[in-house]
Short mmCIF file of C-alpha atoms in Angstrom, two decimals:
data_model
loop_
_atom_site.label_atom_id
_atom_site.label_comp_id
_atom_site.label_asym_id
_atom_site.label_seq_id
_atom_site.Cartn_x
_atom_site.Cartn_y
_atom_site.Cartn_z
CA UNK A 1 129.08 -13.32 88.92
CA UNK A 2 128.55 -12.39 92.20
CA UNK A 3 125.74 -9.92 92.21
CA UNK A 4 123.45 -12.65 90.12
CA UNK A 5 121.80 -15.84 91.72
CA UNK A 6 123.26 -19.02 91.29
CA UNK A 7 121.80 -21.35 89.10
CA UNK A 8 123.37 -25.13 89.45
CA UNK A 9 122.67 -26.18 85.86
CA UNK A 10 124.43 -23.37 84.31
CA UNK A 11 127.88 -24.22 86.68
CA UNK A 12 127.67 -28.02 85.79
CA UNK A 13 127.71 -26.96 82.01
CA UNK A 14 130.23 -23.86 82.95
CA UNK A 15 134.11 -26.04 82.58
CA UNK A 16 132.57 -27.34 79.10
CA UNK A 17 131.64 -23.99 77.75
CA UNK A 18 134.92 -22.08 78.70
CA UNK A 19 136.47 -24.68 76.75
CA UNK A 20 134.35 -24.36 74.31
CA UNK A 21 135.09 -20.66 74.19
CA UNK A 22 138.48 -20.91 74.56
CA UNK A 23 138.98 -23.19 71.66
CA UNK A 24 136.71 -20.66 69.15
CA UNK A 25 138.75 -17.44 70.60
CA UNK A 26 142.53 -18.26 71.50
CA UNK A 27 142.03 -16.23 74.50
CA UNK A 28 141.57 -17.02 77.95
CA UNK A 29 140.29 -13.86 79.15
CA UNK A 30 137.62 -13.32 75.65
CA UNK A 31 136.34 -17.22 76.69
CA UNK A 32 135.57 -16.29 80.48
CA UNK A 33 133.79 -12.81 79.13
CA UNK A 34 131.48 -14.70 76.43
CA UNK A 35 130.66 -17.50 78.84
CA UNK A 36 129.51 -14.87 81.42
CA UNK A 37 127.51 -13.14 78.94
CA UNK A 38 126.20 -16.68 78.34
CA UNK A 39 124.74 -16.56 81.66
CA UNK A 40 123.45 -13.58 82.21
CA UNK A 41 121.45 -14.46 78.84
CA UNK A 42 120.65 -17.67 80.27
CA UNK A 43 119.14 -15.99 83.78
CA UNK A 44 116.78 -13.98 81.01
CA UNK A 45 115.52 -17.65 79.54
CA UNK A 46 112.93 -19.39 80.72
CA UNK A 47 114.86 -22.32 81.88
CA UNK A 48 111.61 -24.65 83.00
CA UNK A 49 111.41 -25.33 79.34
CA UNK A 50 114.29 -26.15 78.12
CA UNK A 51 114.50 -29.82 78.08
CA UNK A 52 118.83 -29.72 77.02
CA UNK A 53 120.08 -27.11 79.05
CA UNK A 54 123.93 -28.23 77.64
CA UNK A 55 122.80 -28.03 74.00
CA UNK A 56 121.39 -24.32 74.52
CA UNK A 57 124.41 -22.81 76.67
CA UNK A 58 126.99 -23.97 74.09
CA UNK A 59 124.23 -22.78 71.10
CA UNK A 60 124.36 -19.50 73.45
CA UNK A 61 128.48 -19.63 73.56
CA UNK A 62 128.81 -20.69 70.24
CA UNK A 63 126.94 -17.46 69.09
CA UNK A 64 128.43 -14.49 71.19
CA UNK A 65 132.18 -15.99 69.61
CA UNK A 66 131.24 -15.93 66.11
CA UNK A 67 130.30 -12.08 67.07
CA UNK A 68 133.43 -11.56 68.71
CA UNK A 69 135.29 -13.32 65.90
CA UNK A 70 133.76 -10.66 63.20
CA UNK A 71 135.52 -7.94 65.63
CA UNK A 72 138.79 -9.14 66.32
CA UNK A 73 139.32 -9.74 62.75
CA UNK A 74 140.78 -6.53 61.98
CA UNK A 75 143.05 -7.11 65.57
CA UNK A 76 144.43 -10.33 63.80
CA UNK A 77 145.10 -8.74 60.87
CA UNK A 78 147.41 -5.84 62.31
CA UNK A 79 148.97 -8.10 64.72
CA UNK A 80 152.87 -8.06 65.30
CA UNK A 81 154.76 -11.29 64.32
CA UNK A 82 153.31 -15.04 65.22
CA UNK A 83 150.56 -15.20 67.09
CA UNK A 84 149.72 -17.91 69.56
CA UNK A 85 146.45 -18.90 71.75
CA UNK A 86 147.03 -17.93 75.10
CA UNK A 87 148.73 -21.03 76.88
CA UNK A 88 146.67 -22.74 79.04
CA UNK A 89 148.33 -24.62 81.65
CA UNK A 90 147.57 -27.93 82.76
CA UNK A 91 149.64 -28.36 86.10
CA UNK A 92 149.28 -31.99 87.52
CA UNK A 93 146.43 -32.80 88.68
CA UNK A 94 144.47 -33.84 85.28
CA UNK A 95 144.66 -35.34 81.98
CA UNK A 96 142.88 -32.74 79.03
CA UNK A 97 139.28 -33.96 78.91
CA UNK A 98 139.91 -33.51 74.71
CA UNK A 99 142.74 -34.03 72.74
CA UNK A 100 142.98 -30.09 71.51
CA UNK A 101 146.57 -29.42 71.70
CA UNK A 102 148.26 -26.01 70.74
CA UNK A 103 149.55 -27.16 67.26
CA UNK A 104 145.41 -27.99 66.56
CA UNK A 105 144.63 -24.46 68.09
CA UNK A 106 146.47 -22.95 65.52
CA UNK A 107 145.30 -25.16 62.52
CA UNK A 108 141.57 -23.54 63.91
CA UNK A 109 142.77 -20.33 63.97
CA UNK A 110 142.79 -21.05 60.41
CA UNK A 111 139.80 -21.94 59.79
CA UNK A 112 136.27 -19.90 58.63
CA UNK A 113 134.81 -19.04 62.35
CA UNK A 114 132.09 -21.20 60.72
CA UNK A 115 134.48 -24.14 59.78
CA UNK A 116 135.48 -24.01 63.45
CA UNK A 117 132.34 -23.77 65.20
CA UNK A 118 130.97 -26.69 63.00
CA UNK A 119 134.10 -29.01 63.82
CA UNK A 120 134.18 -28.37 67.98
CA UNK A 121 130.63 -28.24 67.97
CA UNK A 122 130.11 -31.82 66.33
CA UNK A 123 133.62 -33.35 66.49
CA UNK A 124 134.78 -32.61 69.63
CA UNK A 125 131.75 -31.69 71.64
CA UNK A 126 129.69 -34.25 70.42
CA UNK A 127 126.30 -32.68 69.24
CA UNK A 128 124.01 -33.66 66.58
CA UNK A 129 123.98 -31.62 63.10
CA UNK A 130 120.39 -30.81 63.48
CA UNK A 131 121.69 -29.08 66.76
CA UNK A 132 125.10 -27.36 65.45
CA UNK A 133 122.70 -26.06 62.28
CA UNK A 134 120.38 -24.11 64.80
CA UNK A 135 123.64 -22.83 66.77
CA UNK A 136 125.44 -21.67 63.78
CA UNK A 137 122.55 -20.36 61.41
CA UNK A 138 122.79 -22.99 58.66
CA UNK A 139 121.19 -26.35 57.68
CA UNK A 140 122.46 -29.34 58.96
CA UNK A 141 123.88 -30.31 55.51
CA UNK A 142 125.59 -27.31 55.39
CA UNK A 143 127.33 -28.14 58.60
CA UNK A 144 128.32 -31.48 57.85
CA UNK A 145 130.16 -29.92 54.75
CA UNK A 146 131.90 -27.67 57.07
CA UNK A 147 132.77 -29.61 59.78
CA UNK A 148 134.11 -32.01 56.90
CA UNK A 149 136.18 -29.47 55.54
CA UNK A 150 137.75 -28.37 58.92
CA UNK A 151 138.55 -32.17 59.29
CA UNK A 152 140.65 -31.96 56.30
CA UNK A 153 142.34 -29.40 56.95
CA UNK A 154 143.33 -29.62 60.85
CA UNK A 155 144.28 -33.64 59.94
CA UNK A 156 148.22 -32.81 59.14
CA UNK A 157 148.13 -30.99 62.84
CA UNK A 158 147.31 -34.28 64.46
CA UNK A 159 150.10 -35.93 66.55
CA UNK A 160 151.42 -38.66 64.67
CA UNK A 161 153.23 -40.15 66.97
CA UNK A 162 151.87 -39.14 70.98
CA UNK A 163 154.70 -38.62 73.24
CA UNK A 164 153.88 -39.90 76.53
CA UNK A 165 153.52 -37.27 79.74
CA UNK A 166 156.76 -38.72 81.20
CA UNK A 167 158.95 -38.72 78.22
CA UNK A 168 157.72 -35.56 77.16
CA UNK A 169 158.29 -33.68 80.51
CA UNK A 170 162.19 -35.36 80.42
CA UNK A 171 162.55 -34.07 77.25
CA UNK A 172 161.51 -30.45 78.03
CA UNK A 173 163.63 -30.87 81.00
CA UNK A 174 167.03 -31.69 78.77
CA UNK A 175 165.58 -28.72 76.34
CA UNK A 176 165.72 -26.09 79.11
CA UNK A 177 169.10 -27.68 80.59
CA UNK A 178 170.92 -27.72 77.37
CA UNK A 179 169.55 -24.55 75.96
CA UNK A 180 170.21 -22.24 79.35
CA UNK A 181 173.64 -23.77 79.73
CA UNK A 182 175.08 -23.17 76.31
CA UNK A 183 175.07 -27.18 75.80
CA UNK A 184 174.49 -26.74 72.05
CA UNK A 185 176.13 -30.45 71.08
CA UNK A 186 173.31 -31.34 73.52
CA UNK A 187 170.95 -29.19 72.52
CA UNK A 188 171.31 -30.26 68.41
CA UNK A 189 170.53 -33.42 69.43
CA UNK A 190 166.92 -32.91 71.12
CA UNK A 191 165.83 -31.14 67.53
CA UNK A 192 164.66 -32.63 64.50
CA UNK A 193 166.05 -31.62 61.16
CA UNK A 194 162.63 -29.92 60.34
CA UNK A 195 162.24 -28.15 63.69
CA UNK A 196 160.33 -25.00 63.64
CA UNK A 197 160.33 -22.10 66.41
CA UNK A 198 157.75 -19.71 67.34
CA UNK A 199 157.85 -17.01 70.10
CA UNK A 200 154.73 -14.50 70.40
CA UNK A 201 155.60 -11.60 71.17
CA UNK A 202 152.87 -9.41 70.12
CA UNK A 203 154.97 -6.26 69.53
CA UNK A 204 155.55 -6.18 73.23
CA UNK A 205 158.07 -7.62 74.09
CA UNK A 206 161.33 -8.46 71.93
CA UNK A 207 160.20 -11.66 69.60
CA UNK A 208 161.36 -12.77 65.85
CA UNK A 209 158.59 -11.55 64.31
CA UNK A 210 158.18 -14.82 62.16
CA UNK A 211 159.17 -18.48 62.77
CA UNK A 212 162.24 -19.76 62.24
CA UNK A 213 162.32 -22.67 60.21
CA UNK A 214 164.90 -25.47 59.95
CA UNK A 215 167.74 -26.84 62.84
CA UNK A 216 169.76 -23.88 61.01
CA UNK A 217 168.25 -21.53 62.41
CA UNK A 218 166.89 -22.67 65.18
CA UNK A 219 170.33 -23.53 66.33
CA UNK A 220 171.75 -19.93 65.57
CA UNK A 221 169.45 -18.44 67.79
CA UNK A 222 170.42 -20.75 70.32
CA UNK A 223 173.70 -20.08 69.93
CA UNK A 224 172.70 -15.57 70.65
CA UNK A 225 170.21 -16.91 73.71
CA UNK A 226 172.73 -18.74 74.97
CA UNK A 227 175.11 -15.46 75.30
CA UNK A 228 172.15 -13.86 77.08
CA UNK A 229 171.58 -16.43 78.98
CA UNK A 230 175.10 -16.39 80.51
CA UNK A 231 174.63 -12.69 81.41
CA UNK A 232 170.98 -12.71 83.08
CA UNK A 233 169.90 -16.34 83.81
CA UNK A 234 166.57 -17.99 83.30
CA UNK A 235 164.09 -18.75 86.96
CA UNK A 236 162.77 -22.47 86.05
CA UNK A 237 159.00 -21.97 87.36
CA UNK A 238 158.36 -25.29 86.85
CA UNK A 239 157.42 -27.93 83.91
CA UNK A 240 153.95 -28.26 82.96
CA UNK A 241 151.42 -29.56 80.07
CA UNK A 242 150.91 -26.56 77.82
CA UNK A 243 148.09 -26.56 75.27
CA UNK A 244 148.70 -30.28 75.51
CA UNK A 245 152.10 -30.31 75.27
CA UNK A 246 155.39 -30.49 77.35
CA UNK A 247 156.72 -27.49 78.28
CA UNK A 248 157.87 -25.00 80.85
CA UNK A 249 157.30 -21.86 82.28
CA UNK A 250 159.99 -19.53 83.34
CA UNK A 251 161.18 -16.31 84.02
CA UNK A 252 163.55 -14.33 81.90
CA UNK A 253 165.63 -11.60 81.92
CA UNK A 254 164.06 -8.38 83.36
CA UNK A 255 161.66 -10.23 85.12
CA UNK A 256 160.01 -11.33 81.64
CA UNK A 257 157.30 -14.26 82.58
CA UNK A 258 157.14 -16.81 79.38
CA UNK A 259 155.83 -20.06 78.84
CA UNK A 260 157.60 -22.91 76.48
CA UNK A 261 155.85 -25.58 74.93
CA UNK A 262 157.68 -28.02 72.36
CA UNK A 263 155.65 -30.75 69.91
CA UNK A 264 157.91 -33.90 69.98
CA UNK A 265 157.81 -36.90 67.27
CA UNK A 266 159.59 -40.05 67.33
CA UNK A 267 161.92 -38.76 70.28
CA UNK A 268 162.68 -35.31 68.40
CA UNK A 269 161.21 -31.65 68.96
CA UNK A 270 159.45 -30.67 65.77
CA UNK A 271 158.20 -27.38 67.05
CA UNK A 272 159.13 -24.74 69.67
CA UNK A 273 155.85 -22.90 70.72
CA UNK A 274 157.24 -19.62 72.63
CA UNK A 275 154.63 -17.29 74.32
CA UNK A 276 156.05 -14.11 75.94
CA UNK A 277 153.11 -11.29 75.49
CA UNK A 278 152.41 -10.19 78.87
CA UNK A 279 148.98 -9.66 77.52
CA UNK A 280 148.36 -13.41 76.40
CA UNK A 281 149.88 -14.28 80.02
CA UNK A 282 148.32 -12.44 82.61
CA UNK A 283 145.73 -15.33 83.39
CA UNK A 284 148.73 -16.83 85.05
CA UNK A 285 149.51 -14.80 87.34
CA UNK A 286 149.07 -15.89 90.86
CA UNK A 287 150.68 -19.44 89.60
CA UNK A 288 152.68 -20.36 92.66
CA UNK A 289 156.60 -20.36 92.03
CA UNK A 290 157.15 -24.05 93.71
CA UNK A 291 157.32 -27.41 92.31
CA UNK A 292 154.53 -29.81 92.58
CA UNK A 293 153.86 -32.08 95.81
CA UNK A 294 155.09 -35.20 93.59
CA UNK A 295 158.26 -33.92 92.22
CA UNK A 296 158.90 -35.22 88.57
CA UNK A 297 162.36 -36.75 88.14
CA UNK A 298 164.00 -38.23 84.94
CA UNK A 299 163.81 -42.21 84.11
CA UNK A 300 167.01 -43.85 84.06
CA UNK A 301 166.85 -44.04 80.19
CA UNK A 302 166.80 -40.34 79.99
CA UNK A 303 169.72 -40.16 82.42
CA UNK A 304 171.83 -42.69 79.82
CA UNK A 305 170.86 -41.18 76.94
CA UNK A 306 171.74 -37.42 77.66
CA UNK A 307 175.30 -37.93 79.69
CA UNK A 308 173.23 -37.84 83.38
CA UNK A 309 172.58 -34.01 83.65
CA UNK A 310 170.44 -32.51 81.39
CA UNK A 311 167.49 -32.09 84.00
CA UNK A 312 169.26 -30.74 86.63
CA UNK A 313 168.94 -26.79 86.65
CA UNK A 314 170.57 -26.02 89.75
CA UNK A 315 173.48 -24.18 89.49
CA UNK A 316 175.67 -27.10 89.67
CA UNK A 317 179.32 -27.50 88.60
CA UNK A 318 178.82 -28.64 84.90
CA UNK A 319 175.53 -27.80 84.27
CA UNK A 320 175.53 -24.20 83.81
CA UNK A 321 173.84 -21.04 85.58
CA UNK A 322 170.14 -21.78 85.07
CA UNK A 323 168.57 -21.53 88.27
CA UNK A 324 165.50 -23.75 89.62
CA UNK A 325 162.55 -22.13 91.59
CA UNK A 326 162.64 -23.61 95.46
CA UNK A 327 160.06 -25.83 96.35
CA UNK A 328 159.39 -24.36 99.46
CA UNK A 329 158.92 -21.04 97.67
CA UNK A 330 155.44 -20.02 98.11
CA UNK A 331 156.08 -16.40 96.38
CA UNK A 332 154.00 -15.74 92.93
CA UNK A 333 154.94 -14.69 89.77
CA UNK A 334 156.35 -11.36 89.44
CA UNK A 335 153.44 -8.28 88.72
CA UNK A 336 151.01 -11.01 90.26
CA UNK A 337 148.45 -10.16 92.71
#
């Protein structure tokens, strides 16, 4: 946005609407394209009289994505195995200004683009009917009828039972520990009985091209990972908040960048939310390959409860060859600039 003049109400509105964008298109890269369209259409307004300059940007947003939704359609359809939104990677620093997490991206996904519009439009961004009617093209009771219906049917994706930050991060911490080292006793006990897994691959790299379903199978695959594993060993990056949820990132075998994400109830993982596309992950390159300045380390409880060692990814006598990044390494991920 460089060769266009600034314009300060536009970049106070600008976090909101890539969100915004983001949440309608599942891709990081499609959400910072529409939202600069937004405001080179905005520059062409005349801004003196607008009196909601918030309410027209995301009208604006809302708009260019249900056009971009009509045209990825067809990419959707002929898509290879699961597909996830692009991860988006809360480090630290923040708490998510919504409660959007990846298992609610994907009920959207579901959705009409209309459904979805309606719902983050009204429920989540908080605007009036009246409004989300003139953004979408439809009368207000129209919208309420579809925002309604979205409610229904993204309800069963709601966590039932939150996991705090802490716990969660200790438990993704014991996931990677148990499942790099081979620790399957270990590992079987992190999973619920209903556990599903899901790894995007996109037909790029290899992926089961659909979820597994079950600690059955979930655990058999562990049991093949954990062979390659043995013979090229995972690079911890570091554990982050993924889509709202605990997770990792990491580096695999042949250099392959993925992120991990896991959706835990009552204690247990109840979904494994793999992402290993190098398309849907090029937005994170650049990440630095360090641990945070306030190191994370594991309560006590989470020491007692998993035998003392399932956090530590060193390669340590009894806790397997998983290596940890250094946290004095400033280096990048590999292929970034």
């Amino acid at each position: 946005m460089n060769d266009v003049p600034a314009d300060p109400s536009f970049f106070e509105n600008r976090p909101d609407l890539i969100r915004l964008a983001y949440r309608m298109l599942g891709s990081v890269a499609d959400a910072e394209d529409v939202v600069q369209d937004a405001y080179l259409r905005w520059l062409a307004t005349d801004r003196e009289t607008v009196r909601q300059p918030a309410a027209l940007l995301r009208t604006i947003v809302t708009r260019l994505c249900l056009n971009e939704l009509k045209s990825a359609r067809r990419r959707r359809e002929t898509y290879i195995g699961p597909c996830l939104p692009e991860p988006i990677v809360d480090m630290w620093e923040s708490d998510s200004i919504d409660d959007i997490t990846l298992p609610l991206m994907i009920a959207l996904e579901r959705l009409s683009p209309l459904e979805r519009a309606a719902f983050l439009l009204h429920d989540v961004f908080g605007m009036e009917f009246d409004d989300v009617a003139n953004a979408i093209g439809r009368d207000a009771a129209a919208c309420r009828k579809l925002a309604s219906r979205a409610r229904g049917h993204i309800q069963a994706a709601r966590p039932r039972f939150p996991v705090t930050k802490e716990h969660g991060l200790e438990i993704a911490a014991a996931f990677f520990a148990a499942s790099r080292n081979g620790d399957m006793d270990r590992l079987r006990l992190l999973l619920a009985d209903d556990v599903t897994a899901s790894a995007d691959g996109g037909g790029r790299v290899p992926a089961s091209q659909r979820p597994l379903i079950g600690a059955g199978e979930v655990m058999a695959r562990h049991v093949q990972l954990a062979q390659e594993f043995k013979q090229s060993p995972s690079l911890l990056i570091r554990y982050a908040i993924i889509d709202g949820l605990p997770g990792f990132i990491s580096v695999e075998g042949g250099g392959m960048v993925q992120t991990s994400a896991l959706q835990i109830e009552r204690g247990k993982i109840v979904a494994i939310y793999i992402t290993r596309n190098p398309d849907k992950l090029r937005h994170l390159n650049g990440v630095p390959v360090q641990q945070p300045t306030t190191q994370w380390r594991p309560s006590a409880r989470m020491a007692e409860r998993h035998g003392g060692c399932p956090w530590r990814v060193k390669s340590e006598p009894g806790c397997g060859p998983a290596k940890e990044a250094s946290p004095h390494d400033s280096t990048c991920f590999p292929g970034s600039a």
